[in-house]
Coordinates of C-alpha atoms in Angstrom, one line a residue:
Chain A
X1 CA 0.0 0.0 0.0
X2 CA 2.7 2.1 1.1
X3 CA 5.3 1.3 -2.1
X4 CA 1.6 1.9 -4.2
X5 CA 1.4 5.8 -2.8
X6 CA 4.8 6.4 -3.2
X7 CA 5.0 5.5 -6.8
X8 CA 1.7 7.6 -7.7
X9 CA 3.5 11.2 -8.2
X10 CA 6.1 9.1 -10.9
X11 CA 2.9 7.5 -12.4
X12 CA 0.8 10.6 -12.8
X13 CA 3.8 12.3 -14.5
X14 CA 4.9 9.7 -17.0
X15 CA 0.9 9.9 -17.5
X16 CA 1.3 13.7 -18.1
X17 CA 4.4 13.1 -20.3
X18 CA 2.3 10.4 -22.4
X19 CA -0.7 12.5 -23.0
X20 CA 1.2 15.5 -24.0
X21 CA 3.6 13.1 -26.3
X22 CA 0.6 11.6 -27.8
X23 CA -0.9 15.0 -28.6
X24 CA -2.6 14.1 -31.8
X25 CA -4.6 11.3 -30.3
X26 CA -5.8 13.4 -27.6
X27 CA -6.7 15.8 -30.1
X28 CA -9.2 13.0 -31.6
X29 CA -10.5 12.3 -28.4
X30 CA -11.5 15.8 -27.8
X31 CA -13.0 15.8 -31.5
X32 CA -15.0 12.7 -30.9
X33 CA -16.8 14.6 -28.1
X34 CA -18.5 16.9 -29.9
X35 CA -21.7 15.8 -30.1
X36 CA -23.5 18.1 -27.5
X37 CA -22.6 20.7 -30.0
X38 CA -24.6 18.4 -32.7
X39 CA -27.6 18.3 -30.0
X40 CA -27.4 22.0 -29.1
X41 CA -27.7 23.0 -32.8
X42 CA -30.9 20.5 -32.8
X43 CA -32.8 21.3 -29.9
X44 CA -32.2 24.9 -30.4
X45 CA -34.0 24.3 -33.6
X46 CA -37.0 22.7 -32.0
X47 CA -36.9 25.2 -28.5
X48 CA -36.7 28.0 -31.9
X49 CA -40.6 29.0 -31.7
X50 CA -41.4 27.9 -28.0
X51 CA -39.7 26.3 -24.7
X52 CA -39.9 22.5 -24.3
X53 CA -41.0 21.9 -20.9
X54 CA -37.9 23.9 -18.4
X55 CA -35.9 24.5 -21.8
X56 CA -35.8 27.3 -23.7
X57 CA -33.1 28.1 -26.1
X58 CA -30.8 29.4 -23.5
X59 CA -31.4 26.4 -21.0
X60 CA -30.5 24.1 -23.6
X61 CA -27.1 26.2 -24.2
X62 CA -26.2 26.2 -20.6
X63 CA -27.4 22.4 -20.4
X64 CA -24.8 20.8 -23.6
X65 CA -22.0 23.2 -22.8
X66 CA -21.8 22.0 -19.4
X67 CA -22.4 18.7 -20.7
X68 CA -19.2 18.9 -23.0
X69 CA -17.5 20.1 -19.8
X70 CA -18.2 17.1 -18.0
X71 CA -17.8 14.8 -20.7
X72 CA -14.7 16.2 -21.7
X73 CA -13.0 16.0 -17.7
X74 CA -14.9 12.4 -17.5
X75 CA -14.0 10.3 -19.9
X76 CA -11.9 7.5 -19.8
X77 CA -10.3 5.2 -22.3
X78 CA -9.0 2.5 -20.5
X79 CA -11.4 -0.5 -21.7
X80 CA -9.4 -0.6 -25.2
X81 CA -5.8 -0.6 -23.2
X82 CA -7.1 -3.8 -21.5
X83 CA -8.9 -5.4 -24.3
X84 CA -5.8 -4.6 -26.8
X85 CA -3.1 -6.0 -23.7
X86 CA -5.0 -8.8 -22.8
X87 CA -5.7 -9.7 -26.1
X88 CA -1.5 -9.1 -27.2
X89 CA -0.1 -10.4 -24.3
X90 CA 1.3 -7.7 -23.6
X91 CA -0.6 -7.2 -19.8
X92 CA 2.1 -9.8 -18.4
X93 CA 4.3 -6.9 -18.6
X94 CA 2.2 -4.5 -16.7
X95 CA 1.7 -7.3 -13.9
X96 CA 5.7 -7.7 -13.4
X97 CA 5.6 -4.6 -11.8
X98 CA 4.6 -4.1 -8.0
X99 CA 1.5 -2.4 -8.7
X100 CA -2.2 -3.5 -9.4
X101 CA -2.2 -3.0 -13.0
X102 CA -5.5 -0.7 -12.4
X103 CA -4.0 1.7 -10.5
X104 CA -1.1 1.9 -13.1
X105 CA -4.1 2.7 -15.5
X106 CA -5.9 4.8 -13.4
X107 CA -2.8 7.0 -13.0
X108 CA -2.5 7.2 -17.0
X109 CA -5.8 8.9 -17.5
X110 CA -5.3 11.4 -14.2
X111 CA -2.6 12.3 -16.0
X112 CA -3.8 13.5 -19.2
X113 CA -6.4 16.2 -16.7
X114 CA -4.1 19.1 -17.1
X115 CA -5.2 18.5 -20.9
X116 CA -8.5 17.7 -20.7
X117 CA -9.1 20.7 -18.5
X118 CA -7.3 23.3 -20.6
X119 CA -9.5 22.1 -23.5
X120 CA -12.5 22.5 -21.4
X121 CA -11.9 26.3 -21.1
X122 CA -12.5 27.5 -24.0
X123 CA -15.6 25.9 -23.6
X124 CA -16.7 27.3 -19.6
X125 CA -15.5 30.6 -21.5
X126 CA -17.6 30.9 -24.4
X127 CA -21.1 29.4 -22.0
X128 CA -20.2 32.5 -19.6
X129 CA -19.9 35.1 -22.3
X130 CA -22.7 33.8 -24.8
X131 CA -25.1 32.6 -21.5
X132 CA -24.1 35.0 -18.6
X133 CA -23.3 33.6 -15.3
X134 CA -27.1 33.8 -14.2
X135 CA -27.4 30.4 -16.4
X136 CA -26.0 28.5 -13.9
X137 CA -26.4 27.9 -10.4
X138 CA -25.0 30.3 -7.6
X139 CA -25.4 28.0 -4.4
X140 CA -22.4 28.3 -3.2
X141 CA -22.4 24.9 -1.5
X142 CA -23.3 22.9 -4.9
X143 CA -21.1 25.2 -7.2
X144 CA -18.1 23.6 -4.8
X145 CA -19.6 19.9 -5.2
X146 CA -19.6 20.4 -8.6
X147 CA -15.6 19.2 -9.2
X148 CA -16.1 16.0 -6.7
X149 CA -19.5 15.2 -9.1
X150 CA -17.3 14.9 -11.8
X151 CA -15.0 13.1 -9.9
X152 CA -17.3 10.4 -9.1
X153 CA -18.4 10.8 -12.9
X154 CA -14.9 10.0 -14.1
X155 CA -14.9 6.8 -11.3
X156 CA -17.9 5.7 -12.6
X157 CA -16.9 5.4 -16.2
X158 CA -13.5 4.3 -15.4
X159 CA -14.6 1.1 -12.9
X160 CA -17.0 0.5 -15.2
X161 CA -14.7 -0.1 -18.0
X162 CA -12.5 -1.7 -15.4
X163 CA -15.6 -4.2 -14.6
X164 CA -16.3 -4.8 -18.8
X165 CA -12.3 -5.0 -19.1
X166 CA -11.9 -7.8 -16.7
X167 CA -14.5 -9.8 -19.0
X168 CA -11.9 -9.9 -21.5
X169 CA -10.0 -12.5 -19.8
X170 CA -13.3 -14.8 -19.8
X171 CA -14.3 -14.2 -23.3
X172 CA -11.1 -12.2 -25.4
X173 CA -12.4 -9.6 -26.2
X174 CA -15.1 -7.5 -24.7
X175 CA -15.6 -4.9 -26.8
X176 CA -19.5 -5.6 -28.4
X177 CA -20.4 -5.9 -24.7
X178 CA -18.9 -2.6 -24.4
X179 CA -20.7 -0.7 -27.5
X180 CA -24.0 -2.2 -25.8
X181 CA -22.9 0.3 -22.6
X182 CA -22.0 2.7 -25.2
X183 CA -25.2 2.6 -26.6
X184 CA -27.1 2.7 -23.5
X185 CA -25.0 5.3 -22.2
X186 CA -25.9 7.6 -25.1
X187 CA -29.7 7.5 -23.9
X188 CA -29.6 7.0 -20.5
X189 CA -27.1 9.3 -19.6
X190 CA -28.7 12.5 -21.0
X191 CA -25.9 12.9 -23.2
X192 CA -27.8 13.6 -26.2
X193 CA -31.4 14.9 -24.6
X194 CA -32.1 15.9 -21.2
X195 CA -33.5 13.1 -19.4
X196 CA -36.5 15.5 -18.2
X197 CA -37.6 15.4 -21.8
X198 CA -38.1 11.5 -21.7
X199 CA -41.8 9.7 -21.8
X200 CA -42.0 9.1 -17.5
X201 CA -41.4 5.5 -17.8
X202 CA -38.3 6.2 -19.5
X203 CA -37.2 8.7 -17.1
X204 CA -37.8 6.8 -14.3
X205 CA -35.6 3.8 -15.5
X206 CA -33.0 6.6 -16.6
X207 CA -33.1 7.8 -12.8
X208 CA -32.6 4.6 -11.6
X209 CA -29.7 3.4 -13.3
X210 CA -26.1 4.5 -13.2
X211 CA -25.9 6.1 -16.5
X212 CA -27.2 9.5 -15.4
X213 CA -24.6 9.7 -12.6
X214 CA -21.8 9.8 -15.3
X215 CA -22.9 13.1 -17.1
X216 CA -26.3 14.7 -16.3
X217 CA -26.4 14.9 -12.8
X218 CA -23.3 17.3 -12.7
X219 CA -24.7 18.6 -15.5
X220 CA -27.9 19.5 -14.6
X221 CA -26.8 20.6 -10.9
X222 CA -24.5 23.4 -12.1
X223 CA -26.9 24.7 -14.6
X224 CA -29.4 25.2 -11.2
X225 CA -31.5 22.6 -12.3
X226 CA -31.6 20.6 -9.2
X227 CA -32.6 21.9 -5.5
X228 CA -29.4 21.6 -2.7
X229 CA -31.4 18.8 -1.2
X230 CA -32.0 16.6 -4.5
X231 CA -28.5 17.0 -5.5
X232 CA -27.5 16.1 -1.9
X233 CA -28.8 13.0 -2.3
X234 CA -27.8 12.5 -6.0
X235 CA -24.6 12.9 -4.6
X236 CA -24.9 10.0 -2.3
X237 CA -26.5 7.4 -4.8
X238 CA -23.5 8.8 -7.1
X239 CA -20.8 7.9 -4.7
X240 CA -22.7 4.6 -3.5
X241 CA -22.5 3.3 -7.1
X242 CA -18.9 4.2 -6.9
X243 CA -18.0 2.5 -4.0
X244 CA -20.3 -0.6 -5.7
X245 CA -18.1 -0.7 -9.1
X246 CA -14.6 -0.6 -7.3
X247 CA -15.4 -3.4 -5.5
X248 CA -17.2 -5.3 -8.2
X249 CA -13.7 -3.8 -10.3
X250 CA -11.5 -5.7 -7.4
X251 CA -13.3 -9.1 -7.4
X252 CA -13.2 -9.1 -11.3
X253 CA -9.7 -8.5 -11.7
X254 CA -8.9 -10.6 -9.3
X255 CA -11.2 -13.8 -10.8
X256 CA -9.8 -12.6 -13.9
X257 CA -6.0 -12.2 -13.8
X258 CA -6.4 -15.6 -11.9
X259 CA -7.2 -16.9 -15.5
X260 CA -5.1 -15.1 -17.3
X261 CA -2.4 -16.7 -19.3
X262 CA -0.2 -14.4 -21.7
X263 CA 0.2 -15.5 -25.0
X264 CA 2.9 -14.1 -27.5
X265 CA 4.1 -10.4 -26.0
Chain B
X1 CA -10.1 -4.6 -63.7
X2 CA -11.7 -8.5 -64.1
X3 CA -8.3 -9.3 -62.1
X4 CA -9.7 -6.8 -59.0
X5 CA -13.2 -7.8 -59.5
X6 CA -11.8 -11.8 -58.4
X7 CA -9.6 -10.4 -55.9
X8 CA -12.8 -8.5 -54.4
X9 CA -14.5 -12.1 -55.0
X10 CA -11.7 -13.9 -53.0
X11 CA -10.9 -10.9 -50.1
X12 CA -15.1 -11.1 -49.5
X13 CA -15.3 -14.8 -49.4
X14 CA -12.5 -14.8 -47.1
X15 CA -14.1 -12.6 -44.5
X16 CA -17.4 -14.4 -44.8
X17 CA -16.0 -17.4 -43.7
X18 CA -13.8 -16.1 -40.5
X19 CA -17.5 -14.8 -40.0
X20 CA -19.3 -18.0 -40.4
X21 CA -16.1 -20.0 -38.1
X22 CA -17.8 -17.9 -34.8
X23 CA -21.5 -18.2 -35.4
X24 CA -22.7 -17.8 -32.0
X25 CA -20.9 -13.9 -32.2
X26 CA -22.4 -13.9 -35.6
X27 CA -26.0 -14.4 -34.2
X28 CA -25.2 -11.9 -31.2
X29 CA -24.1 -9.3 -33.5
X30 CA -27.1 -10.0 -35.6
X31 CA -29.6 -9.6 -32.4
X32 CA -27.0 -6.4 -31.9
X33 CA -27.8 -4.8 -35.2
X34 CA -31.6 -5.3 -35.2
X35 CA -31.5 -3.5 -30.9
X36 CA -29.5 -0.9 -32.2
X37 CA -31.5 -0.1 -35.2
X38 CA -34.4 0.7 -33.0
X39 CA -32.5 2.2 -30.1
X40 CA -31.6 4.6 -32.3
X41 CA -35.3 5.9 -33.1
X42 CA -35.4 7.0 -29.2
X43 CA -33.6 10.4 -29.9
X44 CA -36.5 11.4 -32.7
X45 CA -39.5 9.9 -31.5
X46 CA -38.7 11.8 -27.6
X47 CA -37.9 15.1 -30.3
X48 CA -41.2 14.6 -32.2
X49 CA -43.0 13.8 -29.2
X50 CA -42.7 17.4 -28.8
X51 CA -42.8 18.7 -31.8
X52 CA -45.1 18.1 -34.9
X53 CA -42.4 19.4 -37.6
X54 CA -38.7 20.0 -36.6
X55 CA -36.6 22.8 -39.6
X56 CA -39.5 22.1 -42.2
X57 CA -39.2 18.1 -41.4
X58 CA -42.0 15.9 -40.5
X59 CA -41.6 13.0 -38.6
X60 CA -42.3 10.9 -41.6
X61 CA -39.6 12.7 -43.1
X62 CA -37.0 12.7 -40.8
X63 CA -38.0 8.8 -40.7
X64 CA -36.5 8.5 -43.9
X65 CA -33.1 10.4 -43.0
X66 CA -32.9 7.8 -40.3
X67 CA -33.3 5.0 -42.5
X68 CA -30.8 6.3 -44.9
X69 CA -28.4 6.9 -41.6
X70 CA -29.3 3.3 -40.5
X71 CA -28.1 1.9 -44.3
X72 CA -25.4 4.1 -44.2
X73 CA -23.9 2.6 -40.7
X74 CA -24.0 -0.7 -42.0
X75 CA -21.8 0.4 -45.2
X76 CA -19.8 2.0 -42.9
X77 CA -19.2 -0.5 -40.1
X78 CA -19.6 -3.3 -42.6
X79 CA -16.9 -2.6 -45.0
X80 CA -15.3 0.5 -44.1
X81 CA -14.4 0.4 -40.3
X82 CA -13.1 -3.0 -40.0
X83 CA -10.6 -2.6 -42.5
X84 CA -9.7 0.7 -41.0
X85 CA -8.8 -0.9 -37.8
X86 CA -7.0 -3.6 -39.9
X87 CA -4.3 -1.0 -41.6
X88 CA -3.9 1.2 -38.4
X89 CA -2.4 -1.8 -37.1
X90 CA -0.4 -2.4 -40.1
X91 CA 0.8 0.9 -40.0
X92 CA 1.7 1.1 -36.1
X93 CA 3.3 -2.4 -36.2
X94 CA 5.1 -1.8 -39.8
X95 CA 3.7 -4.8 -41.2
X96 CA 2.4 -2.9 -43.9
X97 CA 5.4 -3.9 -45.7
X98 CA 3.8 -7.0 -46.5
X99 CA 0.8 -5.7 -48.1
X100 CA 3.1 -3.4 -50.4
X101 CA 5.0 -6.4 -52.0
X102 CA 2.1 -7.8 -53.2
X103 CA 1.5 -7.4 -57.3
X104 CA -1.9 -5.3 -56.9
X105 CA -2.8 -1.7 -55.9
X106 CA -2.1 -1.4 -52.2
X107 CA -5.2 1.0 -51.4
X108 CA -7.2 -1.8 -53.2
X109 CA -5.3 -4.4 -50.8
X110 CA -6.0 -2.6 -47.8
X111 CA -9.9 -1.0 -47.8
X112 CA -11.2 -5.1 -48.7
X113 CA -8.8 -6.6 -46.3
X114 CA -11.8 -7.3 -44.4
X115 CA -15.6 -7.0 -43.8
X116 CA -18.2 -7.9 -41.3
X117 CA -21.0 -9.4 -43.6
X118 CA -23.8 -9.4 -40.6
X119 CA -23.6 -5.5 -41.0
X120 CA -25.9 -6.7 -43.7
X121 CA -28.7 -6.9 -41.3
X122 CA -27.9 -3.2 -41.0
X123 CA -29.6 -2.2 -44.7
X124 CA -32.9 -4.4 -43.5
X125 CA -33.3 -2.7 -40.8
X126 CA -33.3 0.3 -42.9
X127 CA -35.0 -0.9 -45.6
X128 CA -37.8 -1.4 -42.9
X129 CA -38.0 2.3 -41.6
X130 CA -38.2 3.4 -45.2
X131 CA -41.5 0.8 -45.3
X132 CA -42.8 2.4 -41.9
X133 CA -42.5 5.6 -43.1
X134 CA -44.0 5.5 -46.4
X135 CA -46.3 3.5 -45.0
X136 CA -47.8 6.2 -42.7
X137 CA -47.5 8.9 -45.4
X138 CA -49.8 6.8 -47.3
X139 CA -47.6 6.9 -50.4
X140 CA -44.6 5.2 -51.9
X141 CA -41.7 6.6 -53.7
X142 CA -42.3 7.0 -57.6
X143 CA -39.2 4.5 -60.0
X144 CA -37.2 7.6 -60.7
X145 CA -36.8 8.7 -56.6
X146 CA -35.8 5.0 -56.3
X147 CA -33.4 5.3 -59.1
X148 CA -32.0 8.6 -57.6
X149 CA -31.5 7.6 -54.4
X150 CA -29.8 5.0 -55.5
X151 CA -27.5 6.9 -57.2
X152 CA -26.9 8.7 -54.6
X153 CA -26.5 6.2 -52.1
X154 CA -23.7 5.2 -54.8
X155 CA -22.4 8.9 -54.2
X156 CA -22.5 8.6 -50.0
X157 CA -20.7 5.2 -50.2
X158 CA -18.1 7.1 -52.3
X159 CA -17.4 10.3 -50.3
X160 CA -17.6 7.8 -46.6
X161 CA -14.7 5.4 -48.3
X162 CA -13.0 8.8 -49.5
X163 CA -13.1 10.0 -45.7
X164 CA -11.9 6.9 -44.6
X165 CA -9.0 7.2 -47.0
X166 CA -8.4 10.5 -45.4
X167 CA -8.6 9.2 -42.1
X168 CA -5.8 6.0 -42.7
X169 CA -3.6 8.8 -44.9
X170 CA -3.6 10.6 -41.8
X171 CA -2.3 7.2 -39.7
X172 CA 1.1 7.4 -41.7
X173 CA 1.6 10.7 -40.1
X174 CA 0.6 10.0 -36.2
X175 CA 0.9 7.0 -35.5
X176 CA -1.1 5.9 -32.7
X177 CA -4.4 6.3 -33.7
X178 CA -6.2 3.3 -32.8
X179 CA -9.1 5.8 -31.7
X180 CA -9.3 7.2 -35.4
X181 CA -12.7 4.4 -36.4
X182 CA -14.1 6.1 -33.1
X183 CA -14.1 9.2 -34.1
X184 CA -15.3 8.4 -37.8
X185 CA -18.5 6.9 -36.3
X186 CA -19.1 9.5 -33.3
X187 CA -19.3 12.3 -35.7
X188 CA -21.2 10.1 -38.2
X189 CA -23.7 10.0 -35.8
X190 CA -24.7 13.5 -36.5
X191 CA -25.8 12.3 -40.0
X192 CA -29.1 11.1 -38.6
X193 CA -30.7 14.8 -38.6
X194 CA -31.8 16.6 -41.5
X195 CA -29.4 18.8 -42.1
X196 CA -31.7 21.9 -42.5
X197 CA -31.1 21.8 -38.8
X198 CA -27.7 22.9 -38.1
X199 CA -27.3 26.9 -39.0
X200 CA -23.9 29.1 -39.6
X201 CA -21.0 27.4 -39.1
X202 CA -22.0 23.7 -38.7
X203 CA -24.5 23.7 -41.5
X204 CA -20.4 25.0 -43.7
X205 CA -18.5 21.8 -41.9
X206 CA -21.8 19.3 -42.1
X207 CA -21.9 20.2 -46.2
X208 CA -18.4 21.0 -47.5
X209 CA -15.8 20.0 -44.8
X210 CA -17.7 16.3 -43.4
X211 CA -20.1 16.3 -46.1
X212 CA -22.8 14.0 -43.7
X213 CA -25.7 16.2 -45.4
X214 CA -24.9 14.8 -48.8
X215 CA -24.8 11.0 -47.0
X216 CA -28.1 10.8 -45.9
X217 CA -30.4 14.3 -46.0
X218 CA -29.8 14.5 -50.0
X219 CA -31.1 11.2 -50.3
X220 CA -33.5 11.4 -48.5
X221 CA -34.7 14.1 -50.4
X222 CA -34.4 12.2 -53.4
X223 CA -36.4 9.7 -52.3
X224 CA -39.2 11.8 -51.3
X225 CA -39.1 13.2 -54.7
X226 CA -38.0 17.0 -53.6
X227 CA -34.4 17.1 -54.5
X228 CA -33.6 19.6 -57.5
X229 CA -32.1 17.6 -59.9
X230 CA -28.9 20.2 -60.2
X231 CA -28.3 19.6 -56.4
X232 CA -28.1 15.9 -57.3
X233 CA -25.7 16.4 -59.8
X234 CA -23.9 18.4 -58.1
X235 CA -23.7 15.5 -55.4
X236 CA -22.5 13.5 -58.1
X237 CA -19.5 16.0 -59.1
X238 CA -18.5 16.3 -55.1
X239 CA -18.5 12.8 -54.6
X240 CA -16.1 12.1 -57.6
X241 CA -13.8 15.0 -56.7
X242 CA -13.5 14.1 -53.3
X243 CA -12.6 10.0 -54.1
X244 CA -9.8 11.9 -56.6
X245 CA -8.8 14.0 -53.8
X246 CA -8.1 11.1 -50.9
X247 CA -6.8 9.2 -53.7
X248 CA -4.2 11.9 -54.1
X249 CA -3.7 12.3 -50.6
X250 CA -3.5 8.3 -50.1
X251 CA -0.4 8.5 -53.0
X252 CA 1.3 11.2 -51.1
X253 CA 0.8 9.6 -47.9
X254 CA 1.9 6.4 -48.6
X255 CA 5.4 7.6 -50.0
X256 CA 5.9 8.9 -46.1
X257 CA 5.4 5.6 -45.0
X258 CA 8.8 4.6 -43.0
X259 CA 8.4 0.6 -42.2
X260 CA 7.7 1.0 -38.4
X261 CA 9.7 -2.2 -36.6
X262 CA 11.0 -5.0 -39.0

């Protein structure tokens, strides 16, 4: 535990070092999040002659810029590292070392956040000028939740891909069972409409599962959508479902590396 | 040309037969393509629950960009993507040699190397949305919009192989790109809106730049029967001039290619 600690500062800078060597790749990442700009130019079009329910034109602004935010300081891409070293080989290298390979992953992505949040910038700047700070919420208490929400987004989508990772060592390669939480992700999360918008049963099921807690309950909370004591307990089923996936993330890699026999590398 | 027309023959055979060896994925990825299809219609039917008409669309309407998005996604991750993810490894790992000794062109080599024949199921599912909604407008496409559209759909498959050239030139230069097919389909996905939608600035990068209006919204049109037939042939001229273009870019490209390990 102790050796684990003092070996995260080196981590997170060779994680720094890799994402600023690998600049163009990040750059593709950051492209292939654009989509809430997509949906903003759509509903726009639709809140054009009236509001739809809360959202008028402006709401929706403040609601997909946020959203990039978050998406942008949340995302993770370790499920293709797994699937591609488990698949290679090449993990048995990663496991040599004194360190639970997830950690060693986890430290990876931390360190590409410098990037990730100078790219969100631009973005926090132009919702401020073009919206006005009145678009989002001024609790204080919830404006300085607002980072650890998107901390327990980014756990969430990380242990998740952790979980569906680990499932490459039962069946090779894991990545259709991925693109099906890919695909759900993309309506459940309120990634491309707000879930408010849904038909009720579909909004209660979106509430329900963890989805939401990866992008549109930040979202929504610092665009003063949510009262303190709702997001209060948001908060709590957020971290509860994060406390749930990294211990469902520890069992897995455990069962998993158990079976894990490296071919080639 | 016959000679390329067999190797096509023997490259597709080849990948239908790794596809057939793991029939139970083949059946899962079947089931896959058919939830998908319909997943996909949540989006539009939650917008049109709202809305009657949506930028001059109709449901109906905007039913039939969908089902030209859902063929399109099959062409794409049914012969374009797999293939893609196929070279980018060639590149990285400099086994790209191999495919550059062999006595035929090397871009033929590489964009057939190999295909995922269940996408297939893909242009059904499409092919049924088109049913559904002419079906509900309570008229059905005249020989000529057929015709068109197909044309057209001829045009879309052009300009999305002509991207994906772009996309593998652009591999020669960066080198690890294995995110490069995810990029290609998350900004794809904007395709399934009419693109009367986006204003200013997107409307410039959806026509000219990623031309995703002329992939699916043009023939749609066609198929409705309200395309102006200059705006088709001018589909026709963009599509050609853009395969001539990545094919320019793919020549250059390759002569940066520096054999990575071996």
């Amino acid at each position: 535990m102790r050796r684990t600690l003092r070996a995260i500062p080196t981590l997170l800078r060779v994680g720094f070092a890799e994402s600023v060597a690998y600049r163009a790749e990040m750059f593709v990442w950051l492209l292939s999040t654009t989509m809430p700009l997509v949906m903003l130019a759509l509903m726009s079009a639709v809140a054009r002659e009236a509001p739809v329910g809360r959202f008028g034109q402006a709401e929706f602004g403040a609601y997909y810029l946020a959203a990039l935010v978050v998406r942008l300081n949340a995302g993770a891409w370790v499920i293709w590292e797994v699937n591609f070293e488990i698949r290679q080989g090449t993990l048995a290298f990663r496991l040599l070392r004194p360190i639970h390979p997830l950690v060693s992953y986890a430290c990876s992505n931390v360190g590409a956040m410098p990037l990730r949040l100078l790219a969100s910038l631009p973005v926090v700047a132009a919702a401020l000028l073009t919206l006005g700070p009145g678009r989002f919420t001024h609790d204080p208490l919830l404006l300085a939740l607002f980072p650890l929400t998107v901390v327990g987004a980014w756990l969430i989508t990380f242990l998740a891909m952790a979980v569906i990772g680990a499932l490459a060592f039962a069946i090779d390669s894991s990545s259709s069972v991925f693109e099906l939480w890919l695909g759900l992700y993309g309506v459940f999360s309120g990634y491309l409409i707000p879930l408010e918008l849904f038909p009720r049963w579909l909004e209660v099921t979106a509430k329900l599962l963890p989805f939401r807690f990866m992008l549109s309950f930040p979202v929504e909370m610092v665009i003063g959508m949510t009262p303190r004591a709702a997001a209060l307990r948001e908060l709590a089923i957020q971290w509860t479902y994060v406390a749930v996936l990294a211990l469902a993330a520890r069992i897995t890699w455990r069962a998993g590396l158990r079976r894990f026999a490296a071919f080639g590398g | 040309m016959r000679r390329y027309l067999t190797l096509l023959a023997i490259q597709l055979r080849a990948s239908i037969a790794v596809a057939m060896q793991y029939r139970v994925d083949f059946l899962v990825q079947g089931g896959l393509a058919l939830f998908w299809t319909s997943w996909s219609l949540v989006p539009i039917l939650v917008v049109y629950g709202r809305r009657s008409s949506i930028a001059g669309w109709s449901f109906e309407e905007a039913l039939v960009v969908i089902g030209w998005f859902t063929v399109m996604k099959g062409v794409l991750e049914g012969a374009v993507n797999p293939s893609l993810t196929a070279v980018v490894e060639h590149i990285r790992k400099g086994t790209l040699d191999f495919v550059l000794l062999k006595p035929a062109d090397a871009q033929f080599l590489v964009s057939t190397a190999k295909f995922a024949p269940w996408r297939s199921l893909d242009v059904v599912g499409g092919i049924a949305i088109f049913a559904v909604a002419f079906d509900r407008m309570g008229r059905w496409p005249s020989a000529g919009a057929v015709l068109a559209s197909l044309v057209l759909l001829l045009c879309a498959t052009l300009i999305l192989y002509a991207l994906w050239i772009l996309v593998v030139s652009s591999a020669f230069f960066v080198v690890k790109v294995d995110n490069l097919s995810f990029l290609l389909l998350s900004i794809f996905d904007a395709a399934r809106w009419p693109a009367d939608i986006f204003r200013g600035a997107l409307r410039v990068v959806f026509t000219v730049i990623i031309p995703l209006a002329l992939m699916t919204t043009y023939p749609a049109r066609a198929l409705l029967g309200t395309l102006a037939p200059s705006h088709g042939a001018l589909v026709l001229v963009g599509a050609l001039a853009f395969s001539a273009f990545a094919r320019f870019v793919w020549l250059r490209s390759i002569g940066h290619y520096t054999s990575a390990s071996s």
